[in-house]
CSV table of C-alpha atoms and ligand atoms in Angstrom, one decimal:
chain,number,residue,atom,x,y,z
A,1,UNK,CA,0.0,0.0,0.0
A,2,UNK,CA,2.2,2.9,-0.9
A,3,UNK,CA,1.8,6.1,-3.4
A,4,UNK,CA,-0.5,4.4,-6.1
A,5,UNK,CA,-3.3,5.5,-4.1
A,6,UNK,CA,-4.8,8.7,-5.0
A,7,UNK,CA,-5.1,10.4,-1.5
A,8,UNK,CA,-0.9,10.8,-2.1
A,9,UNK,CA,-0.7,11.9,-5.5
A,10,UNK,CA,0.2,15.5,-5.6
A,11,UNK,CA,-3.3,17.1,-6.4
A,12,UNK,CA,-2.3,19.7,-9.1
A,13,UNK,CA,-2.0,16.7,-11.6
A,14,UNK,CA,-5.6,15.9,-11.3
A,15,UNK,CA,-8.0,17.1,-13.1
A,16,UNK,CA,-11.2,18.4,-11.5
A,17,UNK,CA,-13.4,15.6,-11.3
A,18,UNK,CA,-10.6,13.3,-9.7
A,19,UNK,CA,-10.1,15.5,-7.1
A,20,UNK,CA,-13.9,15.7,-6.2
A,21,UNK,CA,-13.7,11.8,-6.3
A,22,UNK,CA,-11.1,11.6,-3.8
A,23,UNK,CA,-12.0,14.5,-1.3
A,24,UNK,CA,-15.8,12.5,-1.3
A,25,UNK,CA,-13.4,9.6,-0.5
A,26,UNK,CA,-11.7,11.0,1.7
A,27,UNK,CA,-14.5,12.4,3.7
A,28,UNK,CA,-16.4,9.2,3.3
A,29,UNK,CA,-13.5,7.3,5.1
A,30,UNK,CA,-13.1,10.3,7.9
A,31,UNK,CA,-16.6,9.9,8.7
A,32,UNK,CA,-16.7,6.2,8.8
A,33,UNK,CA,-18.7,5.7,6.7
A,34,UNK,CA,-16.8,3.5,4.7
A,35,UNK,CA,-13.4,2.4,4.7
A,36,UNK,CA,-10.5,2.0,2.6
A,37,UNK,CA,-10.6,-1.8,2.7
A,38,UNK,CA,-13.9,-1.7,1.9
A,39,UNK,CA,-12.9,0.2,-1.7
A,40,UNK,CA,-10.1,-1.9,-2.6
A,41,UNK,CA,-12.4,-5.1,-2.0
A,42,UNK,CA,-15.3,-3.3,-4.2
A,43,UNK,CA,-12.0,-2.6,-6.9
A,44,UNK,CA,-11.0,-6.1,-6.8
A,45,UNK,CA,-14.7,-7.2,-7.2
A,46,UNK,CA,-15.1,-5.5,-10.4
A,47,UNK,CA,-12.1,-6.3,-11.8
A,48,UNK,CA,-12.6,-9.7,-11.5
A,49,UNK,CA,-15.7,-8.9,-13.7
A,50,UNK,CA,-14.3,-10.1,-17.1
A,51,UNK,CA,-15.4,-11.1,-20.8
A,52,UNK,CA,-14.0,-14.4,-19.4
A,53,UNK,CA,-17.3,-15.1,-17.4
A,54,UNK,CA,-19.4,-14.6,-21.2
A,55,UNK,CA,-16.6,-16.7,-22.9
A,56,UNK,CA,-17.3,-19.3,-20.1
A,57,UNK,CA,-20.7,-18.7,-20.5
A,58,UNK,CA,-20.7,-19.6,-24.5
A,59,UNK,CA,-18.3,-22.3,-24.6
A,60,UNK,CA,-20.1,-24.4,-22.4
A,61,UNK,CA,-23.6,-23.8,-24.3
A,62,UNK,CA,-21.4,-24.8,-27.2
A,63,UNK,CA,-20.7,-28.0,-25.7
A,64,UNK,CA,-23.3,-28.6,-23.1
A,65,UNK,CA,-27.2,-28.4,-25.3
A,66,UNK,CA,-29.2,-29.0,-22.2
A,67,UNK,CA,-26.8,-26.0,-20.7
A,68,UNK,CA,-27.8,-23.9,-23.8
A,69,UNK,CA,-31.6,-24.6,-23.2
A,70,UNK,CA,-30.6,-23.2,-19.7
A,71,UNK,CA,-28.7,-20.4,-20.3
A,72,UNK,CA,-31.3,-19.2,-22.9
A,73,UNK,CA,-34.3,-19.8,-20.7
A,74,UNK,CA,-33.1,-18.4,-17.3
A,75,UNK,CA,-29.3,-16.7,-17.8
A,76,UNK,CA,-29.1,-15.7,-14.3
A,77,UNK,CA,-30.0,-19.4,-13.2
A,78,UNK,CA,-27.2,-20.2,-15.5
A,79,UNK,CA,-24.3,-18.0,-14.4
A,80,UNK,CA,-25.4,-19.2,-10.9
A,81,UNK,CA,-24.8,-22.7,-12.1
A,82,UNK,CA,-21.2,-21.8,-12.5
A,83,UNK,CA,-20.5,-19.2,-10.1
A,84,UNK,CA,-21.2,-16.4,-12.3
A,85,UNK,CA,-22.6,-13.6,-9.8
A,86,UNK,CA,-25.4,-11.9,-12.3
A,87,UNK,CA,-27.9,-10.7,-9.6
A,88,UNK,CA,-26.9,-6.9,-10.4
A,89,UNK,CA,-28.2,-7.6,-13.2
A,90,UNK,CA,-32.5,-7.2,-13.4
A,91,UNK,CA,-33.6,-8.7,-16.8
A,92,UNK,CA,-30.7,-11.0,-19.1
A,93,UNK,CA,-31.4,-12.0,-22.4
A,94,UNK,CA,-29.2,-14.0,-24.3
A,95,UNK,CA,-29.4,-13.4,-28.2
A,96,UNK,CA,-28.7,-16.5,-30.3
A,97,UNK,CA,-26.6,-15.6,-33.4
A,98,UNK,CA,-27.9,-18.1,-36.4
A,99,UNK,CA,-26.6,-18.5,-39.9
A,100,UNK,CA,-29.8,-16.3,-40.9
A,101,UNK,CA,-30.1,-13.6,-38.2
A,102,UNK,CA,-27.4,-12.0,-36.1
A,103,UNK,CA,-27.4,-9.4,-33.5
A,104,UNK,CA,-26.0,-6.6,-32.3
A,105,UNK,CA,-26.5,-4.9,-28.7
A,106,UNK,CA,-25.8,-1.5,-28.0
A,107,UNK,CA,-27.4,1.6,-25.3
A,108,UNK,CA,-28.3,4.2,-27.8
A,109,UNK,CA,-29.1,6.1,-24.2
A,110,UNK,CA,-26.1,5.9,-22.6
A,111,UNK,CA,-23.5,2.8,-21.7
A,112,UNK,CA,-25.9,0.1,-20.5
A,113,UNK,CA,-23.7,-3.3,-20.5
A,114,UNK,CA,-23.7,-6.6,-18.7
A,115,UNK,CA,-20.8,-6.2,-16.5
A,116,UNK,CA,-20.9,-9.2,-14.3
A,117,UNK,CA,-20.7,-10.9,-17.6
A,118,UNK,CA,-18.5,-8.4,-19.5
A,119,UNK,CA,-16.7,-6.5,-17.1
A,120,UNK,CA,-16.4,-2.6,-18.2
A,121,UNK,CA,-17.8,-1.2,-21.6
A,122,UNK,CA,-15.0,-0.8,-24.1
A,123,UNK,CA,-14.6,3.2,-25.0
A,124,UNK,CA,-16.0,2.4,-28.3
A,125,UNK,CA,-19.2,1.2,-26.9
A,126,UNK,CA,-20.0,4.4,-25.2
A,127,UNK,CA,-19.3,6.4,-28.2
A,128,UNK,CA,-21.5,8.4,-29.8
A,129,UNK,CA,-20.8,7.4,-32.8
A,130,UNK,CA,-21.6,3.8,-32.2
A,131,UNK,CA,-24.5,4.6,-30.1
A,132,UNK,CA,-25.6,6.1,-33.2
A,133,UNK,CA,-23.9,4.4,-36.3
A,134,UNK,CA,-25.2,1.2,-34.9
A,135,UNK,CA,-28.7,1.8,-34.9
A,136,UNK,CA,-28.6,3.8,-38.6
A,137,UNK,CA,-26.1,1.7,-40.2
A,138,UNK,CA,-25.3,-1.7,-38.5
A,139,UNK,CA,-23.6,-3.4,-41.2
A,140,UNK,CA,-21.7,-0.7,-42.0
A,141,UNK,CA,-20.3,-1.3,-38.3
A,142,UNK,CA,-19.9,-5.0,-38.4
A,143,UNK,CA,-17.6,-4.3,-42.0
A,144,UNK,CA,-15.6,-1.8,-39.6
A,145,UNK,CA,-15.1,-4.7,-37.5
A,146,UNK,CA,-14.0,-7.0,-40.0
A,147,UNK,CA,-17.5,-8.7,-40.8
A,148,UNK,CA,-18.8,-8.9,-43.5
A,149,UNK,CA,-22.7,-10.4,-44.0
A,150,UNK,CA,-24.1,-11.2,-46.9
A,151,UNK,CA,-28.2,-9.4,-47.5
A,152,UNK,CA,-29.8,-12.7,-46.8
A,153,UNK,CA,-28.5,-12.4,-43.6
A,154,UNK,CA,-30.5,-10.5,-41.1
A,155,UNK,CA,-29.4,-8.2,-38.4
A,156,UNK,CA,-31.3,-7.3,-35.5
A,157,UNK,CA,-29.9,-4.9,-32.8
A,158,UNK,CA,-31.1,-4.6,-29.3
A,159,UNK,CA,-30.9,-1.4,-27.1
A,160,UNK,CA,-30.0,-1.7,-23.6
A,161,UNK,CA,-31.9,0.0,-20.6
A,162,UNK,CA,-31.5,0.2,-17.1
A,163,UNK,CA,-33.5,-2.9,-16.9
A,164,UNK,CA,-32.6,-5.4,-19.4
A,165,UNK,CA,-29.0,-6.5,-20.3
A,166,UNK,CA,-28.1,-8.8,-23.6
A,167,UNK,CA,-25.4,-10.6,-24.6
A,168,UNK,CA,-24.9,-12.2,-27.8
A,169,UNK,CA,-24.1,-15.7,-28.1
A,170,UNK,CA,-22.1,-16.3,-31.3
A,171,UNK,CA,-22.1,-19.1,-33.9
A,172,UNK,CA,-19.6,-21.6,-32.8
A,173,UNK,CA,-16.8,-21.7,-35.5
A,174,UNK,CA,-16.8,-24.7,-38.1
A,175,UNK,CA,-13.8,-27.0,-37.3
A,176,UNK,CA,-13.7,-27.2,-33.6
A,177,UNK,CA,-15.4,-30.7,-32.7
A,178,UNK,CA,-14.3,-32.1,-30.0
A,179,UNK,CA,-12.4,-29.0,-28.6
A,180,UNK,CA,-12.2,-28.5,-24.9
A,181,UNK,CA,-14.3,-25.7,-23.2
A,182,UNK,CA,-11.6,-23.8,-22.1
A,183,UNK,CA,-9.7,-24.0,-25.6
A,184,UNK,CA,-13.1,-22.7,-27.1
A,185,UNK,CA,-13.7,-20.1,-24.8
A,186,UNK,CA,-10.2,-18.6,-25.8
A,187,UNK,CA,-12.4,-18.1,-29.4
A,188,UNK,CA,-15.1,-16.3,-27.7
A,189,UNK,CA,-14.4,-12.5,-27.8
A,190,UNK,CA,-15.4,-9.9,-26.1
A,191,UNK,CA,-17.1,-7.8,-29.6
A,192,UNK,CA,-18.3,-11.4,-30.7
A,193,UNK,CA,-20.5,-11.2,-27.1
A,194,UNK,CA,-21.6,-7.4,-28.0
A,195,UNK,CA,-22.1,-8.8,-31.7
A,196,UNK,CA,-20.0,-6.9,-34.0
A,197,UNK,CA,-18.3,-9.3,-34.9
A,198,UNK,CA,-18.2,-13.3,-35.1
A,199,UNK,CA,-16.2,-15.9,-32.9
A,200,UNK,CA,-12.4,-16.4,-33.6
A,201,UNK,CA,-12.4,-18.6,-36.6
A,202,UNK,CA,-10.4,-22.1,-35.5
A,203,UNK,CA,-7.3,-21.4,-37.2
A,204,UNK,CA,-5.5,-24.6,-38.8
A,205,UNK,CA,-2.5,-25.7,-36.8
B,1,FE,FE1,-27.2,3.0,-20.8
């Protein structure tokens, strides 16, 4: 515990909003209100909070089809199931991708995302421009991302809110039978879950 902690950085490099944050900190610890274990367990809680957990969460529906039916009747049940802690979250719906119709979640409002499963919103997501661009012109942003989808394909995307939370469960790629969970979960990315973009493709040895 030494000078990584912002209560010791020399204040004139902050800007003005970190210095609010850490005189409310500071005064919060003062009045006991909390204290400064208390924050680094709540830091160490949500960094734990990982695109790991969705990968998990899609390999095994991969593998497991009675876990699929699961996971797309009752998510939270399902992240239960493997110690996945999902109860922040109020409504989860998980979006199957199909040959015929994939989808794409965003919060055109503001960064609505399912952290237990994701961990933090990447910048891009809380863009304006994707907030927007994904709405007006989703293909365009799946090209941007390196997909490319033929018209026949369908696209549906899905706006957040304060109460309901997606996730996108891609296509599993061709040529992984009989791959491990954990080796297939190293395919499932992080877009792939927020649908801009397909699993890793199993790449020949
Ligand atoms: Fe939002």
């Amino acid at each position: 515990m030494s000078d990584d902690h912002g209560h010791d950085h020399p204040k004139h490099e902050l800007s003005y909003y970190a210095k609010r944050i850490y005189a409310m900190r500071d005064l919060l610890i003062e009045k006991g209100v909390i204290s400064e274990k208390d924050i680094q367990c709540q830091i160490e809680y949500q960094e734990a909070r990982t695109p790991a957990n969705g990968a998990r969460l899609v390999a095994k529906a991969w593998v497991d089809p009675a876990f699929k039916a699961r996971f797309i009747a009752d998510p939270k049940a399902a992240c239960q199931e493997i110690g996945i802690d999902a109860t922040a979250i109020n409504e989860f719906v998980v979006l199957e991708n199909t040959p015929q119709v994939r989808h794409m979640v965003v919060c055109t409002l503001c960064s609505c995302y399912p952290r237990p499963i994701l961990g933090r919103p990447p910048d891009w997501y809380k863009s304006f421009n994707y907030r927007q661009r994904s709405v007006s012109d989703p293909r365009g942003v799946m090209r941007e991302f390196g997909l490319e989808l033929p018209d026949e394909v369908e696209v549906r995307v899905h706006d957040s809110t304060a109460d309901i939370r997606y996730i996108v469960m891609p296509m599993r790629p061709a040529g992984t039978e009989g791959w491990s969970e954990d080796d297939l979960a190293k395919l499932v990315t992080r877009d792939s879950m927020i649908g801009v973009m397909d699993a890793l493709p199993s790449l020949p040895e």
